[in-house]
Amino acid sequence: MGLPMARRLLAAGFPVVATRHHDPHAPAILAAAGGGIVETPVALAPLVDVVVLMLPSSREVEAVVTGEGGLEAAMAPEQVLVDMGTSDPASTRRLAARLAARGVSLVDAPVSGGVKGATDGTLVIMAGGPPEVVARVRPILDAVGRHVVHAGPTGAGHSLKLVNNLVALTTMAVLVEAIRLARAAGLALPVVVEALQHGSADSAMLRTLAQRLQAQRFDPGFRIRLAHKDLALAEQLGDALGVRLPLGTGARQLLQAAIADGLGDLDTSALASDSPARQGLNRPRGPAPHPG
């Protein structure tokens, strides 16, 4: 999602400099759109006022910021780091305290809307951090999203994103069960979707799932392995706060089974496919790996 977000920033008139990417094509695409490219995070920091990260988990964020050759060593007072991925709120707060000792502010600003939302500039952004710092980076957030919610202090944005994904992914899981039941009952998918869309079971997740299934397109908009990571983080947050999430646990186990079957890099909509590979996904597969 980082590349389309960077292109939205360029289109809005922001100068954008990026580091080398695991996708070898991304830097060339960004450069062609007018962006700058540097080799390492530490080379990036002196060139900008605001550093935006769009990484899979806290593990990668911590590596890029505090690891060898990381951003921390090169960031100066008054700079702002914006973490727009879905990270662990506790890790976010620890990292913010560490950066604050250098005079650097951190805003957690995860997004909802997927690759399409990033491309269209229609993301919903959930920001956490001091109001004055969130206000400072608000023009950047407005350039990539259609709605920004200030969730509260540092870490609140990531907590709110876990709440959002708990709702979205448990909805997805029950839709997968419903589609399986409908197939077993001999109901045609278009008939099921039409009925649900015009009744109380309608949802954005249903519409997205139906479009994907109709086109048989399971290229990743939201990878199964990342969805699993998010639900594991939601469970971790619930455990810390004494809140049980049995529906979230069930959805996480569904995703875990898909990962065990080698499907982790497909879109979550693949869970509702009638492919034979889906037949083993009703069984839970042991404890969740560390969510990162």
Tab-separated table of N, CA, C and O in Angstrom, residues 89 93 159 162-163 233-245:
chain	number	residue	atom	x	y	z
A	89	PRO	N	0.030	-1.806	19.891
A	89	PRO	CA	-0.010	-0.529	20.622
A	89	PRO	C	1.049	-0.412	21.709
A	89	PRO	O	1.602	0.676	21.920
A	93	ARG	N	3.910	2.563	21.954
A	93	ARG	CA	4.144	3.464	23.084
A	93	ARG	C	5.603	3.410	23.541
A	93	ARG	O	6.195	4.452	23.888
A	159	SER	N	-4.693	0.839	18.624
A	159	SER	CA	-5.750	0.114	19.344
A	159	SER	C	-7.059	0.174	18.564
A	159	SER	O	-7.762	-0.843	18.426
A	162	LEU	N	-7.105	-2.179	15.622
A	162	LEU	CA	-7.351	-3.569	16.006
A	162	LEU	C	-8.844	-3.799	16.251
A	162	LEU	O	-9.385	-4.863	15.906
A	163	VAL	N	-9.528	-2.817	16.824
A	163	VAL	CA	-10.977	-2.911	16.995
A	163	VAL	C	-11.657	-2.987	15.632
A	163	VAL	O	-12.549	-3.819	15.392
A	233	LEU	N	-2.947	-9.810	17.384
A	233	LEU	CA	-2.699	-8.596	18.165
A	233	LEU	C	-3.937	-8.170	18.950
A	233	LEU	O	-3.833	-7.715	20.093
A	234	ALA	N	-5.117	-8.307	18.336
A	234	ALA	CA	-6.347	-7.961	19.049
A	234	ALA	C	-6.538	-8.880	20.257
A	234	ALA	O	-6.910	-8.420	21.349
A	235	GLU	N	-6.263	-10.174	20.085
A	235	GLU	CA	-6.347	-11.106	21.215
A	235	GLU	C	-5.334	-10.729	22.301
A	235	GLU	O	-5.629	-10.797	23.504
A	236	GLN	N	-4.133	-10.361	21.870
A	236	GLN	CA	-3.080	-9.974	22.818
A	236	GLN	C	-3.514	-8.756	23.614
A	236	GLN	O	-3.317	-8.681	24.839
A	237	LEU	N	-4.122	-7.777	22.933
A	237	LEU	CA	-4.619	-6.582	23.613
A	237	LEU	C	-5.751	-6.951	24.569
A	237	LEU	O	-5.797	-6.466	25.714
A	238	GLY	N	-6.653	-7.827	24.117
A	238	GLY	CA	-7.737	-8.273	24.984
A	238	GLY	C	-7.230	-8.977	26.228
A	238	GLY	O	-7.723	-8.743	27.342
A	239	ASP	N	-6.227	-9.838	26.066
A	239	ASP	CA	-5.646	-10.531	27.209
A	239	ASP	C	-5.071	-9.534	28.215
A	239	ASP	O	-5.238	-9.688	29.438
A	240	ALA	N	-4.381	-8.513	27.696
A	240	ALA	CA	-3.767	-7.515	28.582
A	240	ALA	C	-4.814	-6.717	29.345
A	240	ALA	O	-4.561	-6.263	30.469
A	241	LEU	N	-5.991	-6.560	28.754
A	241	LEU	CA	-7.045	-5.745	29.367
A	241	LEU	C	-8.119	-6.582	30.046
A	241	LEU	O	-9.089	-6.033	30.585
A	242	GLY	N	-7.966	-7.907	30.006
A	242	GLY	CA	-8.942	-8.774	30.636
A	242	GLY	C	-10.246	-8.895	29.864
A	242	GLY	O	-11.307	-9.124	30.466
A	243	VAL	N	-10.171	-8.763	28.548
A	243	VAL	CA	-11.372	-8.850	27.695
A	243	VAL	C	-11.247	-10.078	26.797
A	243	VAL	O	-10.321	-10.170	25.984
A	244	ARG	N	-12.178	-11.039	26.927
A	244	ARG	CA	-12.153	-12.235	26.091
A	244	ARG	C	-12.773	-11.930	24.722
A	244	ARG	O	-13.758	-11.197	24.628
A	245	LEU	N	-12.200	-12.524	23.680
A	245	LEU	CA	-12.658	-12.291	22.305
A	245	LEU	C	-12.885	-13.644	21.615
A	245	LEU	O	-12.162	-14.009	20.684
